[in-house]
Amino acid sequence: NFGGRYFRIAANMNSDEVWALSQNKKHRFEEGHVLVHLKKHSWAEDGQTISAAEYWNVLAVSPEGQPAFVSTSDRIYRKINGQFKLMQGCSTGVAIGPDGTIFRRDCEYFVHKFVGEEWVQLADKKVERIAVDSDGTLWIRDNTYQIFRLEGQEFVQVGAGFNKFALTTVSNN
């Protein structure tokens, strides 16, 4: 059981695993953060720690239950086949869709989709927050608190005045 503080938490709608970044009694803040996951109602340490020089910051989870995170040095690390892989490019945000597609917000605040082995910019709009819904649609919030969804190659405004936002879905199962 992992007591203490959890400051980031993420799950994928198609996975039974929840991942969190923890600062607990065993690992002081100065020593870095601990990646833990909840599987079958029990928290377990992943065995992955990172030094205080490179904190984990933003967290996302794939449909297979594998985490990806953005470090405080603006790099994405994605767990594939039990190992973390460093992805190219400067990143400040990450989201993973229900089919495993990974999206990022780059250091210039544009959103990209990972296609093949490279990042492809989706539109010429700066974003503050990104999220992907259960249908794989990308949603963003810009710096003026406007909400948009990606339709084709264009972001279409669907709301305004949102300081924080997150997507939730209802399962039909």
PDB file of C-alpha atoms in Angstrom:
ATOM      1  CA  ASN A   1       0.000   0.000   0.000  1.00  0.00           C
ATOM      2  CA  PHE A   2       1.412   3.376  -0.981  1.00  0.00           C
ATOM      3  CA  GLY A   3       0.537   6.155   1.403  1.00  0.00           C
ATOM      4  CA  GLY A   4       1.631   9.703   0.857  1.00  0.00           C
ATOM      5  CA  ARG A   5       0.978  12.222  -1.842  1.00  0.00           C
ATOM      6  CA  TYR A   6      -0.037  11.588  -5.449  1.00  0.00           C
ATOM      7  CA  PHE A   7       0.266  14.652  -7.626  1.00  0.00           C
ATOM      8  CA  ARG A   8      -0.517  13.270 -11.101  1.00  0.00           C
ATOM      9  CA  ILE A   9      -2.899  10.446 -11.992  1.00  0.00           C
ATOM     10  CA  ALA A  10      -3.971   9.003 -15.352  1.00  0.00           C
ATOM     11  CA  ALA A  11      -5.983   6.137 -16.797  1.00  0.00           C
ATOM     12  CA  ASN A  12      -7.133   4.989 -20.211  1.00  0.00           C
ATOM     13  CA  MET A  13     -10.778   4.129 -20.828  1.00  0.00           C
ATOM     14  CA  ASN A  14      -9.805   0.778 -22.364  1.00  0.00           C
ATOM     15  CA  SER A  15      -7.471  -0.374 -19.562  1.00  0.00           C
ATOM     16  CA  ASP A  16      -8.057  -1.565 -15.997  1.00  0.00           C
ATOM     17  CA  GLU A  17      -4.849   0.104 -14.799  1.00  0.00           C
ATOM     18  CA  VAL A  18      -4.445   3.512 -13.198  1.00  0.00           C
ATOM     19  CA  TRP A  19      -1.012   5.153 -12.989  1.00  0.00           C
ATOM     20  CA  ALA A  20       0.077   7.846 -10.559  1.00  0.00           C
ATOM     21  CA  LEU A  21       3.170   9.829  -9.710  1.00  0.00           C
ATOM     22  CA  SER A  22       3.853   9.656  -6.001  1.00  0.00           C
ATOM     23  CA  GLN A  23       5.882  11.327  -3.323  1.00  0.00           C
ATOM     24  CA  ASN A  24       5.702   8.884  -0.448  1.00  0.00           C
ATOM     25  CA  LYS A  25       7.499   8.088   2.783  1.00  0.00           C
ATOM     26  CA  LYS A  26       9.998   5.849   1.033  1.00  0.00           C
ATOM     27  CA  HIS A  27      10.952   8.418  -1.608  1.00  0.00           C
ATOM     28  CA  ARG A  28      11.330  12.013  -0.463  1.00  0.00           C
ATOM     29  CA  PHE A  29      10.594  14.813  -2.948  1.00  0.00           C
ATOM     30  CA  GLU A  30      14.310  15.659  -3.177  1.00  0.00           C
ATOM     31  CA  GLU A  31      15.048  12.109  -4.343  1.00  0.00           C
ATOM     32  CA  GLY A  32      12.591  12.245  -7.223  1.00  0.00           C
ATOM     33  CA  HIS A  33       9.182  10.848  -7.999  1.00  0.00           C
ATOM     34  CA  VAL A  34       7.918   7.274  -8.034  1.00  0.00           C
ATOM     35  CA  LEU A  35       5.693   5.827 -10.740  1.00  0.00           C
ATOM     36  CA  VAL A  36       3.065   3.529  -9.230  1.00  0.00           C
ATOM     37  CA  HIS A  37       0.067   1.745 -10.699  1.00  0.00           C
ATOM     38  CA  LEU A  38      -3.229   0.441  -9.407  1.00  0.00           C
ATOM     39  CA  LYS A  39      -4.029  -2.985 -10.758  1.00  0.00           C
ATOM     40  CA  LYS A  40      -6.736  -5.238  -9.346  1.00  0.00           C
ATOM     41  CA  HIS A  41      -7.341  -2.856  -6.414  1.00  0.00           C
ATOM     42  CA  SER A  42      -3.720  -2.737  -5.191  1.00  0.00           C
ATOM     43  CA  TRP A  43      -1.032  -0.067  -5.634  1.00  0.00           C
ATOM     44  CA  ALA A  44       2.367  -1.348  -6.796  1.00  0.00           C
ATOM     45  CA  GLU A  45       5.631   0.427  -7.441  1.00  0.00           C
ATOM     46  CA  ASP A  46       6.642   0.079 -11.061  1.00  0.00           C
ATOM     47  CA  GLY A  47      10.345  -0.113 -10.248  1.00  0.00           C
ATOM     48  CA  GLN A  48      10.888   3.014 -12.309  1.00  0.00           C
ATOM     49  CA  THR A  49      12.214   6.034 -10.474  1.00  0.00           C
ATOM     50  CA  ILE A  50      13.712   9.175 -11.831  1.00  0.00           C
ATOM     51  CA  SER A  51      16.257  11.477 -10.236  1.00  0.00           C
ATOM     52  CA  ALA A  52      15.346  14.822  -8.731  1.00  0.00           C
ATOM     53  CA  ALA A  53      17.071  16.464 -11.699  1.00  0.00           C
ATOM     54  CA  GLU A  54      14.399  15.086 -14.079  1.00  0.00           C
ATOM     55  CA  TYR A  55      10.953  15.015 -12.494  1.00  0.00           C
ATOM     56  CA  TRP A  56       7.962  13.453 -14.175  1.00  0.00           C
ATOM     57  CA  ASN A  57       5.392  16.077 -14.987  1.00  0.00           C
ATOM     58  CA  VAL A  58       2.482  15.162 -17.312  1.00  0.00           C
ATOM     59  CA  LEU A  59       1.144  11.576 -17.391  1.00  0.00           C
ATOM     60  CA  ALA A  60      -0.978   9.569 -19.891  1.00  0.00           C
ATOM     61  CA  VAL A  61      -1.901   5.872 -20.243  1.00  0.00           C
ATOM     62  CA  SER A  62      -2.281   3.694 -23.356  1.00  0.00           C
ATOM     63  CA  PRO A  63      -5.184   1.243 -23.912  1.00  0.00           C
ATOM     64  CA  GLU A  64      -2.754  -1.541 -22.969  1.00  0.00           C
ATOM     65  CA  GLY A  65      -2.228   0.146 -19.597  1.00  0.00           C
ATOM     66  CA  GLN A  66       1.269   1.434 -20.378  1.00  0.00           C
ATOM     67  CA  PRO A  67       2.196   4.952 -19.197  1.00  0.00           C
ATOM     68  CA  ALA A  68       3.848   7.820 -21.023  1.00  0.00           C
ATOM     69  CA  PHE A  69       5.041  10.945 -19.263  1.00  0.00           C
ATOM     70  CA  VAL A  70       6.571  14.319 -20.010  1.00  0.00           C
ATOM     71  CA  SER A  71       9.602  15.118 -17.904  1.00  0.00           C
ATOM     72  CA  THR A  72      10.386  18.546 -16.527  1.00  0.00           C
ATOM     73  CA  SER A  73      13.086  18.760 -19.212  1.00  0.00           C
ATOM     74  CA  ASP A  74      10.249  18.644 -21.787  1.00  0.00           C
ATOM     75  CA  ARG A  75      10.832  15.139 -23.133  1.00  0.00           C
ATOM     76  CA  ILE A  76       8.290  12.311 -23.560  1.00  0.00           C
ATOM     77  CA  TYR A  77       9.146   8.875 -22.225  1.00  0.00           C
ATOM     78  CA  ARG A  78       6.769   6.106 -23.330  1.00  0.00           C
ATOM     79  CA  LYS A  79       6.715   2.616 -21.857  1.00  0.00           C
ATOM     80  CA  ILE A  80       6.703  -0.040 -24.591  1.00  0.00           C
ATOM     81  CA  ASN A  81       7.255  -3.739 -23.886  1.00  0.00           C
ATOM     82  CA  GLY A  82       8.269  -3.021 -20.301  1.00  0.00           C
ATOM     83  CA  GLN A  83      10.903  -0.394 -21.149  1.00  0.00           C
ATOM     84  CA  PHE A  84      10.726   3.390 -21.289  1.00  0.00           C
ATOM     85  CA  LYS A  85      11.605   4.814 -24.708  1.00  0.00           C
ATOM     86  CA  LEU A  86      12.608   8.470 -25.129  1.00  0.00           C
ATOM     87  CA  MET A  87      10.623  10.059 -27.960  1.00  0.00           C
ATOM     88  CA  GLN A  88      12.169  12.798 -30.079  1.00  0.00           C
ATOM     89  CA  GLY A  89      11.250  16.454 -29.811  1.00  0.00           C
ATOM     90  CA  CYS A  90      10.493  19.021 -27.168  1.00  0.00           C
ATOM     91  CA  SER A  91       7.113  18.352 -25.502  1.00  0.00           C
ATOM     92  CA  THR A  92       5.056  19.961 -22.745  1.00  0.00           C
ATOM     93  CA  GLY A  93       1.912  17.805 -22.915  1.00  0.00           C
ATOM     94  CA  VAL A  94       0.879  14.261 -23.841  1.00  0.00           C
ATOM     95  CA  ALA A  95      -2.395  12.400 -24.440  1.00  0.00           C
ATOM     96  CA  ILE A  96      -3.065   8.879 -25.722  1.00  0.00           C
ATOM     97  CA  GLY A  97      -6.184   7.873 -27.638  1.00  0.00           C
ATOM     98  CA  PRO A  98      -8.240   4.681 -27.331  1.00  0.00           C
ATOM     99  CA  ASP A  99      -6.369   3.131 -30.280  1.00  0.00           C
ATOM    100  CA  GLY A 100      -2.942   3.956 -28.780  1.00  0.00           C
ATOM    101  CA  THR A 101      -2.336   7.048 -30.919  1.00  0.00           C
ATOM    102  CA  ILE A 102      -0.127   9.478 -29.026  1.00  0.00           C
ATOM    103  CA  PHE A 103      -0.511  13.248 -29.233  1.00  0.00           C
ATOM    104  CA  ARG A 104       1.755  15.926 -27.807  1.00  0.00           C
ATOM    105  CA  ARG A 105       1.851  19.641 -27.189  1.00  0.00           C
ATOM    106  CA  ASP A 106       5.260  20.859 -28.327  1.00  0.00           C
ATOM    107  CA  CYS A 107       7.353  23.578 -26.681  1.00  0.00           C
ATOM    108  CA  GLU A 108       5.843  26.174 -29.025  1.00  0.00           C
ATOM    109  CA  TYR A 109       2.346  25.035 -27.873  1.00  0.00           C
ATOM    110  CA  PHE A 110       1.286  23.413 -31.158  1.00  0.00           C
ATOM    111  CA  VAL A 111      -0.331  19.958 -31.120  1.00  0.00           C
ATOM    112  CA  HIS A 112       1.160  16.984 -32.978  1.00  0.00           C
ATOM    113  CA  LYS A 113       0.213  13.370 -33.687  1.00  0.00           C
ATOM    114  CA  PHE A 114       2.839  10.608 -33.750  1.00  0.00           C
ATOM    115  CA  VAL A 115       2.654   8.955 -37.184  1.00  0.00           C
ATOM    116  CA  GLY A 116       5.121   6.208 -38.093  1.00  0.00           C
ATOM    117  CA  GLU A 117       8.301   7.451 -36.441  1.00  0.00           C
ATOM    118  CA  GLU A 118       7.704  11.202 -36.567  1.00  0.00           C
ATOM    119  CA  TRP A 119       5.526  13.971 -35.148  1.00  0.00           C
ATOM    120  CA  VAL A 120       3.069  15.599 -37.570  1.00  0.00           C
ATOM    121  CA  GLN A 121       1.644  19.002 -36.623  1.00  0.00           C
ATOM    122  CA  LEU A 122      -2.160  18.906 -36.825  1.00  0.00           C
ATOM    123  CA  ALA A 123      -3.114  22.549 -37.146  1.00  0.00           C
ATOM    124  CA  ASP A 124      -1.730  26.044 -36.833  1.00  0.00           C
ATOM    125  CA  LYS A 125      -3.309  26.751 -33.422  1.00  0.00           C
ATOM    126  CA  LYS A 126      -1.536  27.130 -30.097  1.00  0.00           C
ATOM    127  CA  VAL A 127      -2.990  25.050 -27.257  1.00  0.00           C
ATOM    128  CA  GLU A 128      -2.774  24.994 -23.461  1.00  0.00           C
ATOM    129  CA  ARG A 129      -4.403  21.601 -22.728  1.00  0.00           C
ATOM    130  CA  ILE A 130      -5.015  18.458 -24.787  1.00  0.00           C
ATOM    131  CA  ALA A 131      -7.263  15.423 -24.276  1.00  0.00           C
ATOM    132  CA  VAL A 132      -8.563  12.557 -26.424  1.00  0.00           C
ATOM    133  CA  ASP A 133     -12.082  11.140 -26.069  1.00  0.00           C
ATOM    134  CA  SER A 134     -13.259   7.521 -26.366  1.00  0.00           C
ATOM    135  CA  ASP A 135     -13.843   7.966 -30.118  1.00  0.00           C
ATOM    136  CA  GLY A 136     -10.262   9.189 -30.650  1.00  0.00           C
ATOM    137  CA  THR A 137     -11.290  12.820 -31.192  1.00  0.00           C
ATOM    138  CA  LEU A 138      -8.680  15.329 -30.028  1.00  0.00           C
ATOM    139  CA  TRP A 139      -9.913  18.192 -27.840  1.00  0.00           C
ATOM    140  CA  ILE A 140      -7.940  21.265 -26.827  1.00  0.00           C
ATOM    141  CA  ARG A 141      -8.221  24.339 -24.658  1.00  0.00           C
ATOM    142  CA  ASP A 142      -6.378  27.440 -25.802  1.00  0.00           C
ATOM    143  CA  ASN A 143      -4.866  30.227 -23.689  1.00  0.00           C
ATOM    144  CA  THR A 144      -8.124  32.235 -23.809  1.00  0.00           C
ATOM    145  CA  TYR A 145     -10.064  29.322 -22.223  1.00  0.00           C
ATOM    146  CA  GLN A 146     -11.838  28.373 -25.467  1.00  0.00           C
ATOM    147  CA  ILE A 147     -12.559  24.668 -26.101  1.00  0.00           C
ATOM    148  CA  PHE A 148     -12.055  23.175 -29.584  1.00  0.00           C
ATOM    149  CA  ARG A 149     -12.277  19.709 -31.134  1.00  0.00           C
ATOM    150  CA  LEU A 150     -10.294  18.574 -34.137  1.00  0.00           C
ATOM    151  CA  GLU A 151     -12.463  17.976 -37.209  1.00  0.00           C
ATOM    152  CA  GLY A 152     -10.348  16.888 -40.152  1.00  0.00           C
ATOM    153  CA  GLN A 153      -7.424  19.336 -40.211  1.00  0.00           C
ATOM    154  CA  GLU A 154      -9.210  22.150 -38.385  1.00  0.00           C
ATOM    155  CA  PHE A 155     -10.046  22.933 -34.776  1.00  0.00           C
ATOM    156  CA  VAL A 156     -13.723  23.880 -34.360  1.00  0.00           C
ATOM    157  CA  GLN A 157     -14.745  25.897 -31.303  1.00  0.00           C
ATOM    158  CA  VAL A 158     -17.376  24.224 -29.115  1.00  0.00           C
ATOM    159  CA  GLY A 159     -17.182  26.138 -25.825  1.00  0.00           C
ATOM    160  CA  ALA A 160     -15.696  29.053 -23.937  1.00  0.00           C
ATOM    161  CA  GLY A 161     -14.735  30.174 -20.458  1.00  0.00           C
ATOM    162  CA  PHE A 162     -13.157  26.935 -19.179  1.00  0.00           C
ATOM    163  CA  ASN A 163     -10.201  27.307 -16.823  1.00  0.00           C
ATOM    164  CA  LYS A 164      -9.663  23.534 -16.374  1.00  0.00           C
ATOM    165  CA  PHE A 165     -10.965  20.685 -18.456  1.00  0.00           C
ATOM    166  CA  ALA A 166     -10.835  16.901 -18.640  1.00  0.00           C
ATOM    167  CA  LEU A 167     -12.808  14.356 -20.626  1.00  0.00           C
ATOM    168  CA  THR A 168     -14.979  11.696 -19.067  1.00  0.00           C
ATOM    169  CA  THR A 169     -17.052   9.054 -20.809  1.00  0.00           C
ATOM    170  CA  VAL A 170     -19.807   6.650 -19.902  1.00  0.00           C
ATOM    171  CA  SER A 171     -19.234   3.023 -20.799  1.00  0.00           C
ATOM    172  CA  ASN A 172     -22.080   1.110 -22.429  1.00  0.00           C
ATOM    173  CA  ASN A 173     -20.741  -2.163 -20.972  1.00  0.00           C
TER     174      ASN A 173
END
